[in-house]
């Protein structure tokens, strides 16, 4: 028996502040989308992206209240149904925004597009304990969740997975103490550093679920260390506001009659503009050195992960990010990759998240494009 | 009578810290250049680029001591002869470095290249009083200095001027109080803001000297306000360590038998990669979407000025730089433009300085390339 | 006819994050206070206290949702009834918290305390236009609001006013552009600086309403300039999340049968520990060099305003706050004054807000103590 | 045979910038001290106190050049003879300055003061390898150096040691890579964190040398972990500009005929003003709640070490320093302790250095006062 055909849409809305949901509200008011069909939101907020970045919590609450007003659901119900994931930090020219993913049963009158089209699947995992956090159990919990999200998306071929986002938690001083009070140790007492462990275990979980990483190579010792292990489609982030994993899988599926398509490439380093062009072309856009301006309306968004080269050099030239005690390296590198992408697309409103441990080759990361087909 | 033929060279040296002159020392030890021929140094240091950025003073002192050791001149003599200008702030991937300009009488055996080649001229002005600072008198003093530096460079056609760097001072709390103690007022009591006035008046001085700006349009009211007034070849920066103007003019001259050439284009905004490609091509390099890697050894350095779009939007998309109370906008935008340039050249070690008041069109600025001919 | 007797209480609750209302929720659950009696909340959140500090908005929304859940009122109703004012920035040891003020008709069985006791009054003003913001009209609007809040508090003698808090707005790049689009100019285009104008006009409005400042001395030219004009009981802050004035007046009143009392002193500079001791003693606590530890349970909270000495020196010694391009001076000085207060009281959870333009003598500010009588 | 009597003086000079040696130059010009008698300099510079704080290097070079000009010695000679130690970071009201220690054979006409008086001793150790750095060998090297400095000071009773300062290095990305290139591992790859290890090993070395810490309790596992191990007189700091230990021991000695005296107390936490009062009294000053203003001219300087309480709470109240991704906790806490000291002495120009691993009880640290006897 054939699984039901679905329709998927993606809307990018700018935000004037973390609690500015006015652009999304207009779409709901105009009937461009229905609140009950929203299945995931992925965006960038203008915080520091660090431990004390509360712009994410504010944006989440603001969107939950908006969806609640339009759907009649409570904030608690929405929190269990719709992953709303923010990467904090809009350095350089990066423009704060959200991409809203909508999914519904396909209107029977929609023609079969004759090719795989955009799909989205989601999942939630259980909360991790502080002592499990950033360790092998965290990898396993993440992997199991990703498998559920892939199934939810209706994807059966791993080659059709183009971007997997996990938001997971971070340790705080309180959580480290909580573990200690029960005779347990946390993987680190450095709260900023715990965000790196969080991203690492989530990425390894993605790699296990997509088959990119072999189960027997993943161990506690490998986490955040053996960077030869990675997933090319992983994008993970960390924030104190949760302790579980919230998962969004994006890909193409035969079941989807969406008007959208997704593709990806892998940046080998932070200035790899060629990979940006490649991702856009794979998604079906015309690109010379830059995206043909006539094609810009077809581009919904670009999603990228990035990190500085770990050796302190990029193409042989020293960078100072790791020695900067004023600005964390994640803040530096996000502005760089946003600039490289925008110099190709002409649009600074794209999603760039930093901290790419096990997400693409060291110093590089995924770049995916969602476009109107 | 014919002016004497000159030879000019440009060397880019990486720096591991503001006081790391080891790469320059090696060049001196190897005889690649002579200390007494050094006429100007222009570089990037890894400070915050703000009022309290003392990396510039440390780098200056370190290079003065180096040149002194090799030339037998005292630090004081060198300080009156060799402008050493640093732009602080190596955000993103920008790699700390210095470009050392060397000038000497041309060896008679050097063939006439049959075209205008790289030249460099310098000048110093008198110290400004705190109450003159950032006002019309400061513009006039700068303009007079630039005219001397152009003459020193042996340039007679303004079209041959491709990059004019001025470093001038900044107000400090002490200097504002000094003016007040004499019954005078400073243009602003905000020390960070005074750096913007400093850049503005220096740029207007350049525009007067090159003829790009008409004398009758420059007034106190126009400073940092009428941004329709600008010079396309101006690059000015500000630092507390001085109160005069130090000036370096780069261009091409018939008098020069240099093996180097300079050209420039104008970026219309911070993600204008096309202008970067154009500057490289005008300088004689092969560029497709990116610089042909085989040409990279011919590229000495790229010099650019930048600033965020003043309206808070770039190509219609909001940026958050002006509302960020943690990181000054100059820090954000430098990382952006360095990334755009490096994504074309493949080299993150280039000179990008922020704060482009009256330096190129609003939101844009000069991008110049010095190459081996 | 006698005005009705009132009861007023003040509860200080710690916060683990800007959206952590758990301590307040416990008080509500235990019946220690009733949601419908909450008339004002004044607290410190762990943001940067600058333009892009969204912790304030998050904390406000979180407390509004809490009060709504317990009172049945909507967020919108609460927003028009209960001023919730946050000062962002808990530098140094300052501990994030809220002080909740509760007011109700006095239980007839409450004995007359025989002295004036704690009272609280509130008011809201209209929204200011961007072009009115930070100018004389803003002063007038604030003064009119403070007069209403004083009347609401049942205070008839200005000597009984001990602390007046106003939260007003800030300019953003958007608002400056809005004014410009209508042919109007904002008082400044520098968003961080607009927060200083906001604090200044609100403080002048307080001084007019209390009679400390004569009406004929207040002009546009005096705003943020003539710092000899000040109110000793003013505490004003600024945040992008609003454009009106929200006002809380604290004092003692004959009408109040509260178990609490308030008093204040004025710090002459940021290290004036003697003024802290004086405020505590006036409020009725035993203080030697430090607060008698046995008295600590009687201390509800200390509320202080602060700013660095404007000349760049404190008691003849240079400070670097105004030349620091990494950390705004408001962040430096809050940590200082919190430390001085805590070194006397033993409690780092107190309210210290920076930017004391026209609030106490230059370099100093009010320090008020609310205690159990 | 009697060891030769010595004279020791201490001069505190304010600095307008890291390279401002004008106040020291005046003292030399006036003959208040002789350049060849300078044996140690200990001061605060206005950098961030982190990995990329180059104000320390600039100040060192500036003082070396000054002493060189007045003594005829080269910078290299001075670098091997005079430890010049800076703690970066003058947060809050802390005023940048240097304390210059001068030592010479006592003038035979100087009367025997009849009590132990101020003495100073110094030592340098060998450079540590990156792989030794922050580990047990580093402790041993530090301890051996401190023993030499104690002997140099002419101190035979450990009770006469009141303040021991060590400046040691920090790992950089380059140094970590250097170790890796030789098949070795560094104790951490996190450069900011390496500064904590540096302070820890140096403090343990001091404790071994003074006898406060038993040799058999010190191990690699104890470093930066077993904080029950500490020295009450240790003050250590870290900076990239060196890889050895530079050591200054301050105490009182029978050999000294100095007009100065030193004493210390231990702050149990960052707001322990009582300990500040105690240190001043032990040094012989009149202190009620605050230092008697008439005594202020007798106070040369106060030297303190500090750190936040490691549990995230101070006297039961949460602080946010460890969760702050914008400002490092060392910056927060320095401003706090400077404020507490200044609120007692009335002088914000004192030396407060952060990062007190193994230096006094957890959350506390030494506070020492040098006064005119």
PDB file of N, CA and C in Angstrom, chain C residues 4 44-45 53 87 97 110 135 141 149 165 209 212 223 225 232 312 322 327 359:
ATOM      1  N   UNK C   4      -8.600  55.161  52.066  1.00  0.00           N
ATOM      2  CA  UNK C   4      -8.582  53.783  52.541  1.00  0.00           C
ATOM      3  C   UNK C   4      -7.157  53.362  52.950  1.00  0.00           C
ATOM      4  N   UNK C  44      16.703  42.711  38.131  1.00  0.00           N
ATOM      5  CA  UNK C  44      17.951  42.667  37.367  1.00  0.00           C
ATOM      6  C   UNK C  44      17.992  41.388  36.551  1.00  0.00           C
ATOM      7  N   UNK C  45      18.286  41.515  35.252  1.00  0.00           N
ATOM      8  CA  UNK C  45      18.464  40.332  34.407  1.00  0.00           C
ATOM      9  C   UNK C  45      19.897  40.257  33.901  1.00  0.00           C
ATOM     10  N   UNK C  53      19.885  43.884  24.476  1.00  0.00           N
ATOM     11  CA  UNK C  53      19.671  43.034  25.656  1.00  0.00           C
ATOM     12  C   UNK C  53      18.206  42.601  25.673  1.00  0.00           C
ATOM     13  N   UNK C  87      16.435  46.125  34.840  1.00  0.00           N
ATOM     14  CA  UNK C  87      17.707  46.704  34.463  1.00  0.00           C
ATOM     15  C   UNK C  87      18.576  45.531  34.048  1.00  0.00           C
ATOM     16  N   UNK C  97      17.600  38.771  39.904  1.00  0.00           N
ATOM     17  CA  UNK C  97      16.469  38.645  40.818  1.00  0.00           C
ATOM     18  C   UNK C  97      15.373  39.632  40.445  1.00  0.00           C
ATOM     19  N   UNK C 110      -5.326  44.753  60.918  1.00  0.00           N
ATOM     20  CA  UNK C 110      -3.925  45.212  60.986  1.00  0.00           C
ATOM     21  C   UNK C 110      -3.849  46.433  61.882  1.00  0.00           C
ATOM     22  N   UNK C 135      14.136  64.306  24.272  1.00  0.00           N
ATOM     23  CA  UNK C 135      14.036  65.774  24.216  1.00  0.00           C
ATOM     24  C   UNK C 135      13.030  66.271  25.252  1.00  0.00           C
ATOM     25  N   UNK C 141       6.413  64.557  29.531  1.00  0.00           N
ATOM     26  CA  UNK C 141       5.572  63.359  29.604  1.00  0.00           C
ATOM     27  C   UNK C 141       5.944  62.528  30.834  1.00  0.00           C
ATOM     28  N   UNK C 149       1.841  58.825  39.613  1.00  0.00           N
ATOM     29  CA  UNK C 149       2.293  57.683  40.417  1.00  0.00           C
ATOM     30  C   UNK C 149       2.447  58.064  41.891  1.00  0.00           C
ATOM     31  N   UNK C 165      11.477  54.856  40.085  1.00  0.00           N
ATOM     32  CA  UNK C 165      12.042  54.134  38.939  1.00  0.00           C
ATOM     33  C   UNK C 165      11.217  54.436  37.703  1.00  0.00           C
ATOM     34  N   UNK C 209       8.813  66.498  39.046  1.00  0.00           N
ATOM     35  CA  UNK C 209       7.629  66.038  39.782  1.00  0.00           C
ATOM     36  C   UNK C 209       7.848  66.085  41.292  1.00  0.00           C
ATOM     37  N   UNK C 212      12.479  68.759  43.129  1.00  0.00           N
ATOM     38  CA  UNK C 212      13.921  68.928  43.315  1.00  0.00           C
ATOM     39  C   UNK C 212      14.535  69.805  42.230  1.00  0.00           C
ATOM     40  N   UNK C 223      19.651  68.814  28.766  1.00  0.00           N
ATOM     41  CA  UNK C 223      19.501  67.352  28.824  1.00  0.00           C
ATOM     42  C   UNK C 223      20.847  66.660  28.625  1.00  0.00           C
ATOM     43  N   UNK C 225      23.500  67.273  29.776  1.00  0.00           N
ATOM     44  CA  UNK C 225      24.626  68.219  29.773  1.00  0.00           C
ATOM     45  C   UNK C 225      24.780  68.917  31.127  1.00  0.00           C
ATOM     46  N   UNK C 232      17.656  63.332  43.711  1.00  0.00           N
ATOM     47  CA  UNK C 232      18.345  62.383  44.592  1.00  0.00           C
ATOM     48  C   UNK C 232      17.633  61.048  44.716  1.00  0.00           C
ATOM     49  N   UNK C 312      36.775  60.865  34.094  1.00  0.00           N
ATOM     50  CA  UNK C 312      37.758  59.821  33.870  1.00  0.00           C
ATOM     51  C   UNK C 312      38.632  59.537  35.082  1.00  0.00           C
ATOM     52  N   UNK C 322      35.898  54.783  30.020  1.00  0.00           N
ATOM     53  CA  UNK C 322      35.428  55.514  28.838  1.00  0.00           C
ATOM     54  C   UNK C 322      36.290  55.239  27.607  1.00  0.00           C
ATOM     55  N   UNK C 327      34.190  46.661  26.497  1.00  0.00           N
ATOM     56  CA  UNK C 327      33.136  46.559  27.506  1.00  0.00           C
ATOM     57  C   UNK C 327      32.620  47.960  27.802  1.00  0.00           C
ATOM     58  N   UNK C 359      20.704  61.795  37.978  1.00  0.00           N
ATOM     59  CA  UNK C 359      20.210  60.976  39.080  1.00  0.00           C
ATOM     60  C   UNK C 359      21.257  61.020  40.190  1.00  0.00           C
TER      61      UNK C 359
END
